[in-house]
Short mmCIF file of N, CA and C in Angstrom, two decimals:
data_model
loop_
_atom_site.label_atom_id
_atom_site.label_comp_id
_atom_site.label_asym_id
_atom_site.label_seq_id
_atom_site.Cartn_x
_atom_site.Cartn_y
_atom_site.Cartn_z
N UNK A 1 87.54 185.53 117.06
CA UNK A 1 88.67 186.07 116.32
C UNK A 1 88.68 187.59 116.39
N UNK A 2 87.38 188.04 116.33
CA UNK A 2 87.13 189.61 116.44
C UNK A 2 88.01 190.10 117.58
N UNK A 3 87.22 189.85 118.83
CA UNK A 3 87.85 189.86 120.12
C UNK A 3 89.32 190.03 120.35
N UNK A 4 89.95 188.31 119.80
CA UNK A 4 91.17 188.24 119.69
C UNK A 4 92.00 189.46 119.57
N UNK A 5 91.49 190.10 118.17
CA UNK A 5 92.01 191.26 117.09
C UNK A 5 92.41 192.92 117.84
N UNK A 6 90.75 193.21 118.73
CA UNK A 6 90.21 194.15 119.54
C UNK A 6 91.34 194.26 120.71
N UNK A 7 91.76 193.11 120.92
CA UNK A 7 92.09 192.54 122.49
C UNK A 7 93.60 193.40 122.26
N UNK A 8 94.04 192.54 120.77
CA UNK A 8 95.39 192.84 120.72
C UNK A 8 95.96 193.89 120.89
N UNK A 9 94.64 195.00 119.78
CA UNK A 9 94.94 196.28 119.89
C UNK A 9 95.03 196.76 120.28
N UNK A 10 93.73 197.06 121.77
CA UNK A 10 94.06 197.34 123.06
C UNK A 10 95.60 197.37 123.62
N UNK A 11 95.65 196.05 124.35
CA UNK A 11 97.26 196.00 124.26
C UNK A 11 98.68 197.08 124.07
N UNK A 12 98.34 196.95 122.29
CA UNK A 12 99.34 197.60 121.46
C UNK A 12 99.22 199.22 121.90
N UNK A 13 97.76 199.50 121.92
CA UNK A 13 97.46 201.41 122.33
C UNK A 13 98.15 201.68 123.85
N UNK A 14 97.42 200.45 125.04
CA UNK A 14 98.21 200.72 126.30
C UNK A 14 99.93 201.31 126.52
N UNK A 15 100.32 199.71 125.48
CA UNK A 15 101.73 199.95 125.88
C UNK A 15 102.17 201.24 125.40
N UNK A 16 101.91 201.39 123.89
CA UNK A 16 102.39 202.78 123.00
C UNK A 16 102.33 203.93 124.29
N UNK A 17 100.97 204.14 124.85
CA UNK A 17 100.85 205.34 125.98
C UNK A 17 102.17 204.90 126.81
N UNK A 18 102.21 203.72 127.58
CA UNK A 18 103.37 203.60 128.55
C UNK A 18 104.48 203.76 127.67
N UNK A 19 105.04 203.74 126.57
CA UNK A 19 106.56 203.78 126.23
C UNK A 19 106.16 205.61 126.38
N UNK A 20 105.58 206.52 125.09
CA UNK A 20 105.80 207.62 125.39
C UNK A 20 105.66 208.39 126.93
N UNK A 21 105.22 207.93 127.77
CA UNK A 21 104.86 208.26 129.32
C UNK A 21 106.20 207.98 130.40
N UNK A 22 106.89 206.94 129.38
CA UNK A 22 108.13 206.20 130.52
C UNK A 22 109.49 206.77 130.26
N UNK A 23 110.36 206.91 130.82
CA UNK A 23 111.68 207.91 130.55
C UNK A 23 112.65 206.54 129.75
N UNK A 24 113.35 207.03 128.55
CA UNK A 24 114.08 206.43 127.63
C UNK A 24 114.66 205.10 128.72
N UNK A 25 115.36 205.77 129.39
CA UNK A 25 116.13 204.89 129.89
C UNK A 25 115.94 203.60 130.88
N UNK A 26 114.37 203.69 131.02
CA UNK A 26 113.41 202.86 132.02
C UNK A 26 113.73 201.43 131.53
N UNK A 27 114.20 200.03 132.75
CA UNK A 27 114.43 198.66 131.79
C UNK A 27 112.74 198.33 131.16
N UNK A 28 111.80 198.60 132.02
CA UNK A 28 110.42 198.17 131.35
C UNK A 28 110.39 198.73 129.73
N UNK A 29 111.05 199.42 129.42
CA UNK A 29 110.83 199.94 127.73
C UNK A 29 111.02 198.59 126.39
N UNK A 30 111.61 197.82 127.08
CA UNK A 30 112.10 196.69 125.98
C UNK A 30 110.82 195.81 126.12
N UNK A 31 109.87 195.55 126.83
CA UNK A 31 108.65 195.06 127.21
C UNK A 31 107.88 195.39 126.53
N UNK A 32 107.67 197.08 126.73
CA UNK A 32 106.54 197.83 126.32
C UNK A 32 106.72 197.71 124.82
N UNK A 33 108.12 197.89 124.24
CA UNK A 33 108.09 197.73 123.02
C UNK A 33 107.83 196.57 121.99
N UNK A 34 107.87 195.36 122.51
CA UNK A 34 107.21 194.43 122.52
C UNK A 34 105.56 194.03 122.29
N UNK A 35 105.16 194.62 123.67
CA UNK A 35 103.54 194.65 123.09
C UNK A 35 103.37 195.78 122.53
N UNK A 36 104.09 197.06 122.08
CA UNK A 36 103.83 198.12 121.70
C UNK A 36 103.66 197.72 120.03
N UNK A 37 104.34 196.85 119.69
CA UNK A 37 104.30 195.81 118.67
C UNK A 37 104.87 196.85 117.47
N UNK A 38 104.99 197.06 116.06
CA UNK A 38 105.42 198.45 114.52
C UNK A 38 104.78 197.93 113.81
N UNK A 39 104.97 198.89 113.15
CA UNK A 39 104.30 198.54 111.66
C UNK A 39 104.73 197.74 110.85
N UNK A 40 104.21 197.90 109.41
CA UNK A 40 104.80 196.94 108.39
C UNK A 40 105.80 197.22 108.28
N UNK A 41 106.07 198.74 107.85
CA UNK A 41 107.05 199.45 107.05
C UNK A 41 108.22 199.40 107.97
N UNK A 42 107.89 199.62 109.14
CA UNK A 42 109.32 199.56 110.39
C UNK A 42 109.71 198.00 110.22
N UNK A 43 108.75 197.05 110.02
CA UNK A 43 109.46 195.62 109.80
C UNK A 43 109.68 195.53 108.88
N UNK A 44 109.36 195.71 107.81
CA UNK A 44 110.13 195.66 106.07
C UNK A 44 111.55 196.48 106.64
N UNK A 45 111.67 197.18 107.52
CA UNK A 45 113.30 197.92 107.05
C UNK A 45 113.85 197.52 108.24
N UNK A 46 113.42 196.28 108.78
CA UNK A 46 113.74 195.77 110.08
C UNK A 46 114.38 197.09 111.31
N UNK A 47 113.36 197.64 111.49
CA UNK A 47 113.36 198.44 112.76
C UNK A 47 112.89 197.92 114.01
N UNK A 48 112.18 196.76 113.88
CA UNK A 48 110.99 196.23 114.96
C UNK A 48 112.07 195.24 115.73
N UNK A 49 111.36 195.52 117.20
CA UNK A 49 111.96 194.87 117.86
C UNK A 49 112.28 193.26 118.09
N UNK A 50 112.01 192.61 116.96
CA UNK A 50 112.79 191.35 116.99
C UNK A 50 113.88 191.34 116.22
N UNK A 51 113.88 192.60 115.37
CA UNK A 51 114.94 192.62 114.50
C UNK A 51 116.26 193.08 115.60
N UNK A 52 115.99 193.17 116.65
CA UNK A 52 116.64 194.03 117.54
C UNK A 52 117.11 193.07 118.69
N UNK A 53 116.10 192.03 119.28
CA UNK A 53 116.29 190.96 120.40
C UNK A 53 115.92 189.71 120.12
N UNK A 54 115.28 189.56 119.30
CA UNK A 54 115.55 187.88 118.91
C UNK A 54 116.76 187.04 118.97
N UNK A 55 116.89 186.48 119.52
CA UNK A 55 117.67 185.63 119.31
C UNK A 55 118.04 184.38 118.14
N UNK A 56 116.85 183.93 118.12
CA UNK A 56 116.85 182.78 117.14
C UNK A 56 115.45 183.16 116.04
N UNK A 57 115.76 182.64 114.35
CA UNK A 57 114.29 182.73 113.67
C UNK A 57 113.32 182.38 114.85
N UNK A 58 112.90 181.72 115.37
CA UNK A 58 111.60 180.82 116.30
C UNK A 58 110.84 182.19 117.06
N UNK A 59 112.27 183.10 117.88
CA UNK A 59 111.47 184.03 118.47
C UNK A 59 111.13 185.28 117.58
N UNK A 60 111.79 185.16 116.31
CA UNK A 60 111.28 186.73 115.44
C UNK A 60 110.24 186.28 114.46
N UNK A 61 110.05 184.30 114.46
CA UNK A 61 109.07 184.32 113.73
C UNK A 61 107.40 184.57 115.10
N UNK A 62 108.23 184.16 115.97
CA UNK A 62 106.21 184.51 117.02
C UNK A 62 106.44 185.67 117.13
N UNK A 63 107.46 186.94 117.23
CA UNK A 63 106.98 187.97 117.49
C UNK A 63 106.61 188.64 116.71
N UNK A 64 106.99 188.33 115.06
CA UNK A 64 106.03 189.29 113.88
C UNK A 64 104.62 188.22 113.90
N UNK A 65 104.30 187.58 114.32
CA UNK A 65 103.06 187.10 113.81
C UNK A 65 102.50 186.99 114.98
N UNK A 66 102.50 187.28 116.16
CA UNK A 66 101.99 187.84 117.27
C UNK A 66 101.57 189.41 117.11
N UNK A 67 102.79 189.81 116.70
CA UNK A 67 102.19 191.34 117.37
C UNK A 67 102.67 192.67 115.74
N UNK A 68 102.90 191.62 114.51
CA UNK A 68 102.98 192.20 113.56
C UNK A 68 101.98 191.77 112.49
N UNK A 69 101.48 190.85 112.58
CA UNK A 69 100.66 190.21 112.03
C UNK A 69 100.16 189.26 112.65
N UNK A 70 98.90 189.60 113.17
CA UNK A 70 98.35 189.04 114.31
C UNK A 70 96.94 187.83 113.75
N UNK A 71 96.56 188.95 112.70
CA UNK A 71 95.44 188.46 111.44
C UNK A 71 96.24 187.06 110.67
N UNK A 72 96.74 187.19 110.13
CA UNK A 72 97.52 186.72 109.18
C UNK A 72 97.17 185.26 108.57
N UNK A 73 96.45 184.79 107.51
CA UNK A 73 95.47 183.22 107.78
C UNK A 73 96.98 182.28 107.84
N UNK A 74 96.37 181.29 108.63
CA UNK A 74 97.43 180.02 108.74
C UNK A 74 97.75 179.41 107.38
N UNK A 75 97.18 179.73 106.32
CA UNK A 75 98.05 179.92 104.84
C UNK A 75 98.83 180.45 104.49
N UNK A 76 99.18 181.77 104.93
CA UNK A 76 99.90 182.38 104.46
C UNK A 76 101.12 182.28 105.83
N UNK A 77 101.56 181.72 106.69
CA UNK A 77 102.22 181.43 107.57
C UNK A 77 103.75 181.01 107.05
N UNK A 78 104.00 180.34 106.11
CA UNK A 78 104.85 179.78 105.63
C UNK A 78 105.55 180.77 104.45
N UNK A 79 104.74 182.02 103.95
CA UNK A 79 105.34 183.19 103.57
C UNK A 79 105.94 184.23 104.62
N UNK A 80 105.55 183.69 105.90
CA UNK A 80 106.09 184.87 106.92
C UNK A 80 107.31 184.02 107.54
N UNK A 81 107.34 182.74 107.35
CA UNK A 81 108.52 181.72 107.67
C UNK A 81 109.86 181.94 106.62
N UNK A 82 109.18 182.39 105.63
CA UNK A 82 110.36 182.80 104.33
C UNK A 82 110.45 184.39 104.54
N UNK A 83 110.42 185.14 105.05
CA UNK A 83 110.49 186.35 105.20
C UNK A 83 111.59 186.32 106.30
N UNK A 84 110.91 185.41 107.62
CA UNK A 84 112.03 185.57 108.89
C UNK A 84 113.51 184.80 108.38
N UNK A 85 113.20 183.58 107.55
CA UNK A 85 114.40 182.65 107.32
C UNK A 85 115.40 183.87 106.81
N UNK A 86 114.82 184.66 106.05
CA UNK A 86 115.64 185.94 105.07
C UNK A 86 116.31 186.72 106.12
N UNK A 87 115.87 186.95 107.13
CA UNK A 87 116.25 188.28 108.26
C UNK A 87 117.36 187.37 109.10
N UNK A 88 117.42 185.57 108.67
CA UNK A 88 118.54 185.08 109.73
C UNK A 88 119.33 184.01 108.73
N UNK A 89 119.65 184.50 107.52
CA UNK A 89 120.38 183.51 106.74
C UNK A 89 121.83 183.16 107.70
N UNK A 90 122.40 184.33 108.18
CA UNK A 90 123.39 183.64 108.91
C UNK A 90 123.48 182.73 110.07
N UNK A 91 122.29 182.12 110.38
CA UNK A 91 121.83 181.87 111.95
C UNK A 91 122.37 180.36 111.24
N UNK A 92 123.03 179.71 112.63
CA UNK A 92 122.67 178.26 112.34
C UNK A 92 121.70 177.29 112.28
N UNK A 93 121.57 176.41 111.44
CA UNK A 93 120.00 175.59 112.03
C UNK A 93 120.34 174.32 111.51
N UNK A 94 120.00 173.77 113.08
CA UNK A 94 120.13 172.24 113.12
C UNK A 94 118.85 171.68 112.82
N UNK A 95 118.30 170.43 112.81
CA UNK A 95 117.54 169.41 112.62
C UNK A 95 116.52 169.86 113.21
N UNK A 96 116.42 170.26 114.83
CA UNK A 96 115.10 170.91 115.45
C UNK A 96 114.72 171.98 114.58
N UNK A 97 115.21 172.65 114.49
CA UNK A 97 114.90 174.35 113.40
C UNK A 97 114.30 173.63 112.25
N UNK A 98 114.93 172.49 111.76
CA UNK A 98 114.22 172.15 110.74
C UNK A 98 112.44 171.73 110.63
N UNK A 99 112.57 170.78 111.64
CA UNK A 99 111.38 170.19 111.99
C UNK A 99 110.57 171.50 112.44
N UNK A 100 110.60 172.29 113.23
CA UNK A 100 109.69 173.22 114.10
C UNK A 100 109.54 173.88 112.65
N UNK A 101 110.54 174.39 111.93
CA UNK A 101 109.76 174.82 110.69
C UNK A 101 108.73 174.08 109.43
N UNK A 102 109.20 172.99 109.46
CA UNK A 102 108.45 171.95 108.45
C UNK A 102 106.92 172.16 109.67
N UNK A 103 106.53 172.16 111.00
CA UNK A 103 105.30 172.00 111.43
C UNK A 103 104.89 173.24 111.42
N UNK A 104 105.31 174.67 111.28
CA UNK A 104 104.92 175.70 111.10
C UNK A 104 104.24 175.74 109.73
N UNK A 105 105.08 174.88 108.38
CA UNK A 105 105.12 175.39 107.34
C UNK A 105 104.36 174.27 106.61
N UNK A 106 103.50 173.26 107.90
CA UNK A 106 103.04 172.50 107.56
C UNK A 106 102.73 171.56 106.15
N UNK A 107 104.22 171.31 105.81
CA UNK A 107 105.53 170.55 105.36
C UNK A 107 105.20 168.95 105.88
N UNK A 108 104.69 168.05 106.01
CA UNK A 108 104.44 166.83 106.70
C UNK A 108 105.17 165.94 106.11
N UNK A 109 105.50 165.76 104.36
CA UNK A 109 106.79 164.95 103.77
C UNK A 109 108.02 165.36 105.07
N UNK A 110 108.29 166.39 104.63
CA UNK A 110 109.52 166.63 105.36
C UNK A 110 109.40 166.68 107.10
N UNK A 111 108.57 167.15 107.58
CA UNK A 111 108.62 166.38 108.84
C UNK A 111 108.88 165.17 109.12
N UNK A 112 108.26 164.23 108.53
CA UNK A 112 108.19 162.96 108.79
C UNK A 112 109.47 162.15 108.18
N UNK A 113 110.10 163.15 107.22
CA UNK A 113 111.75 162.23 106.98
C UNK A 113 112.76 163.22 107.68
N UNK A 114 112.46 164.53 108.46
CA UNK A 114 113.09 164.67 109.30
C UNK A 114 113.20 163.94 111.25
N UNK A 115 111.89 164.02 111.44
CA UNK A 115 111.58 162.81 112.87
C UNK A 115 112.60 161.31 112.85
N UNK A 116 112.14 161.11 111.05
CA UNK A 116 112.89 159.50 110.85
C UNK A 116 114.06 159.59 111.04
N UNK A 117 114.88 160.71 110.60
CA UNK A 117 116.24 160.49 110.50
C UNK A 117 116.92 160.96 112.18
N UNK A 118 116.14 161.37 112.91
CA UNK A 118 116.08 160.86 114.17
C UNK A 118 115.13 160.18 115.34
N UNK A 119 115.32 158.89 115.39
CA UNK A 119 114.61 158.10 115.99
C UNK A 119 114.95 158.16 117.78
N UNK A 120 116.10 158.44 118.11
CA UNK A 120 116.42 158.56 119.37
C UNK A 120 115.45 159.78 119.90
N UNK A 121 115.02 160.85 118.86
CA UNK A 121 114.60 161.95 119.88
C UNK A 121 112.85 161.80 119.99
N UNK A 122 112.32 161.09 118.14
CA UNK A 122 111.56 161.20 118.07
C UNK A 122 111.31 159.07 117.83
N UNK A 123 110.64 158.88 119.11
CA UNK A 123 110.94 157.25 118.54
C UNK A 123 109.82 156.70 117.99
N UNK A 124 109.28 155.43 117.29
CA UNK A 124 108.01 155.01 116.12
C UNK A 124 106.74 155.60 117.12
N UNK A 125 106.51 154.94 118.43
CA UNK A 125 105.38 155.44 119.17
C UNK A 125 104.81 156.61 119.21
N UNK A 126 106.21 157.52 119.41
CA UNK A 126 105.34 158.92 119.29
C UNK A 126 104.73 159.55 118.55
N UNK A 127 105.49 159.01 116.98
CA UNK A 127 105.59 159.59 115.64
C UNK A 127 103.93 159.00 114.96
N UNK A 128 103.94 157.40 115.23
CA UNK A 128 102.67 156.77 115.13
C UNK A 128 101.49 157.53 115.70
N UNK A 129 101.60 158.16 117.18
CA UNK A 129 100.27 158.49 117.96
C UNK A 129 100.40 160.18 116.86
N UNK A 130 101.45 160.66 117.15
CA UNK A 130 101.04 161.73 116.04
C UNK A 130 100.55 162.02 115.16
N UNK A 131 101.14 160.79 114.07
CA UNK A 131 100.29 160.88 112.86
C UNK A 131 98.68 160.59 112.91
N UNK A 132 98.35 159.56 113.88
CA UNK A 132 96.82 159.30 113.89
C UNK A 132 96.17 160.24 114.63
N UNK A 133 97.23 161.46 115.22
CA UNK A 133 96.35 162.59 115.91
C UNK A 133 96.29 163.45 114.61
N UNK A 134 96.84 163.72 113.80
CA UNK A 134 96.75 164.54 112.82
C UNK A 134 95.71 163.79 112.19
N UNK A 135 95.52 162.36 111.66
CA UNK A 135 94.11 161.81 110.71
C UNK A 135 93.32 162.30 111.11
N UNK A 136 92.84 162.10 112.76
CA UNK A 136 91.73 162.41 113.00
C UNK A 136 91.39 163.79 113.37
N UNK A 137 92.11 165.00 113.48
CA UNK A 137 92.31 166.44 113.32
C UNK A 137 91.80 166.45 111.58
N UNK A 138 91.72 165.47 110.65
CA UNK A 138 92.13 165.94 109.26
C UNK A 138 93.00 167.07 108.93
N UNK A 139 94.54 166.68 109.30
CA UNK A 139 95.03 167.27 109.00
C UNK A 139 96.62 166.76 108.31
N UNK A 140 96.10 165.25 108.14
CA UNK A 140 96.64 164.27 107.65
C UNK A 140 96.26 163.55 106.42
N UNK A 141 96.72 163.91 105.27
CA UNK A 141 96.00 164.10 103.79
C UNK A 141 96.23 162.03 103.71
N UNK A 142 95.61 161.44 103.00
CA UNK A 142 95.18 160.68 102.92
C UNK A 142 96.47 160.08 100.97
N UNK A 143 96.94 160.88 100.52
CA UNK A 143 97.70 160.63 99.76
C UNK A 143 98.49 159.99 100.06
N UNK A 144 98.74 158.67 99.06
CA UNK A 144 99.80 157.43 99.35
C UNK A 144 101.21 158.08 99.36
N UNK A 145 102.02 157.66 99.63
CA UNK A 145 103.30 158.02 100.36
C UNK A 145 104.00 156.90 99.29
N UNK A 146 105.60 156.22 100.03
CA UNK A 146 106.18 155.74 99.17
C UNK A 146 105.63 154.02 99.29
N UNK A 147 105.68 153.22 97.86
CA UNK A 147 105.03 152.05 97.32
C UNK A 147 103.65 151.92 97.34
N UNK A 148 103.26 153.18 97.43
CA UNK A 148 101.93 152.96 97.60
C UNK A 148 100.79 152.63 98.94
N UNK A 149 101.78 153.49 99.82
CA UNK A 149 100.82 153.37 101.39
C UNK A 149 100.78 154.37 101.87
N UNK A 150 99.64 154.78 102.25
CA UNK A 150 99.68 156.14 102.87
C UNK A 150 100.76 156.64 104.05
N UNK A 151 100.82 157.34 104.39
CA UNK A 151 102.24 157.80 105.16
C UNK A 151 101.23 157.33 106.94
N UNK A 152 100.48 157.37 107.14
CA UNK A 152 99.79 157.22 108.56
C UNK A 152 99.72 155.24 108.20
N UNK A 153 98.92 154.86 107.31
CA UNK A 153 99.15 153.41 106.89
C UNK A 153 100.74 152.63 107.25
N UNK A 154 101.50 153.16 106.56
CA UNK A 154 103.38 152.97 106.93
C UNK A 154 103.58 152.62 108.41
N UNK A 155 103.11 154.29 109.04
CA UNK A 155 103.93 154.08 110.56
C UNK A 155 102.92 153.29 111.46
N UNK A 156 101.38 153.00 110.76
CA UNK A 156 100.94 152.02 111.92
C UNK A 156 101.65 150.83 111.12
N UNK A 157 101.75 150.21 110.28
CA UNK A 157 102.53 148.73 110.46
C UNK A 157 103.86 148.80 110.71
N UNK A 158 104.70 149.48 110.68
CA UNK A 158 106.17 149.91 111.03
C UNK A 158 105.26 149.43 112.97
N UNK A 159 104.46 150.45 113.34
CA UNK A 159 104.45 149.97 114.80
C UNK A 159 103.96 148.88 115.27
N UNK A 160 103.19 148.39 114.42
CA UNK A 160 102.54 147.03 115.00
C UNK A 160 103.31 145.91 114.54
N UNK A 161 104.54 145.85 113.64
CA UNK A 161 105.53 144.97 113.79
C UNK A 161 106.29 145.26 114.97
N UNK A 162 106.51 146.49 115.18
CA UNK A 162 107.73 146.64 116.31
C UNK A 162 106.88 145.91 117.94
N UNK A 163 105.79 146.50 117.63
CA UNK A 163 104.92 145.42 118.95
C UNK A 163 104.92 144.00 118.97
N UNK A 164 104.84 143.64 117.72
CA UNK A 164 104.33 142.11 117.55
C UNK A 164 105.87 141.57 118.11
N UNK A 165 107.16 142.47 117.64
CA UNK A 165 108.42 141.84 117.84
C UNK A 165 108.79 141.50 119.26
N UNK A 166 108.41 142.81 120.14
CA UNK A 166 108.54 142.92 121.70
C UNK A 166 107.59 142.03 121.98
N UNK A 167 106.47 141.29 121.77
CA UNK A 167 105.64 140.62 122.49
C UNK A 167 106.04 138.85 122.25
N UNK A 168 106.35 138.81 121.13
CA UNK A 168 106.99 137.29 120.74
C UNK A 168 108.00 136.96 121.90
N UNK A 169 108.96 138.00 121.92
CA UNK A 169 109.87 138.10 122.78
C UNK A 169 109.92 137.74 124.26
N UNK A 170 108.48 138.29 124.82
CA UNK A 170 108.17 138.33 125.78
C UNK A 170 107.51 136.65 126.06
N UNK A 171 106.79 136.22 125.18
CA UNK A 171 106.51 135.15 124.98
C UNK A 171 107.63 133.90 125.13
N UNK A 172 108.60 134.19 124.71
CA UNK A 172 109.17 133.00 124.66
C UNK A 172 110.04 133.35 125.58
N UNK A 173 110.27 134.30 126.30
CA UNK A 173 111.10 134.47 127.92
C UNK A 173 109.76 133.55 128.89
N UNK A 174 108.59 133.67 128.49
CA UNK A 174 107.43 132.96 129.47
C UNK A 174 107.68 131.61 129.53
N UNK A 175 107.92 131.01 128.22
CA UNK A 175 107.46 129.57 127.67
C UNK A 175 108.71 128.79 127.82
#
């Protein structure tokens, strides 16, 4: 993590030398300013360059927490998700925006009734191998969900009916 930190800074000192070294009008300056990365205070009054080229929250939330907050513990992540949401209230956001933020903001209720309410993109298999990649990550809390089954409990029998259904099926196309 040290390294990481060292590494970044590096980085941030190089570019700073190349922007003052490079003539205003050079296209490499929008780069340099980039890894040249600002301060707090220039991003509190949105001076920093995502406030400037971002396009969507997604890219002004990796570029303040790349190169504005680089430290920043994966706790406090979901305060820098409410900071960027603030800098793009006018932005539109569909269902993906939703989800990519619920896994940033590691939100897993709401992931998991956002995935549901689309099954075409996100279908039981994937959602199933996910959740049992998150159990065994522990990063899949073990709290019962709705009637009393855990939310990883749910989508393996939700999948092992949907198997048992395709295989009956298959069965009696044999027989």
């Amino acid at each position: 993590r040290l390294n990481f930190l060292q590494d970044i800074g590096h980085i941030k000192d190089a570019a700073r030398i190349l922007l003052n070294e490079s003539p205003k009008d050079h296209p490499s300056r929008a780069i340099l300013e980039v890894y040249a990365g600002c301060s707090r205070a220039a991003y509190d009054q949105g001076e920093d360059i995502a406030a400037k080229y971002a396009r969507t929250w997604l890219e002004d939330f990796i570029f303040s927490h790349a190169w504005v907050w680089p430290d920043l513990p994966r706790n406090e992540l979901r305060d820098l998700l409410q900071v960027v949401a603030g800098r793009h209230e006018k932005e539109e956001i569909d269902t993906m925006d939703k989800i990519q933020y619920a896994v940033v903001a590691q939100d897993l209720p709401m992931l998991f009734s956002l995935t549901d309410s689309i099954p075409d993109m996100f279908p039981l298999y994937f959602i199933t191998h996910f959740v049992d990649i998150l159990f065994y990550a522990g990063r899949m809390p073990a709290a019962e969900g709705p009637a009393g089954v855990s939310h990883r409990d749910r989508y393996l029998i939700q999948y092992a009916k949907e198997l048992s259904k395709h295989s009956n099926r298959a069965v009696r196309k044999m027989g």
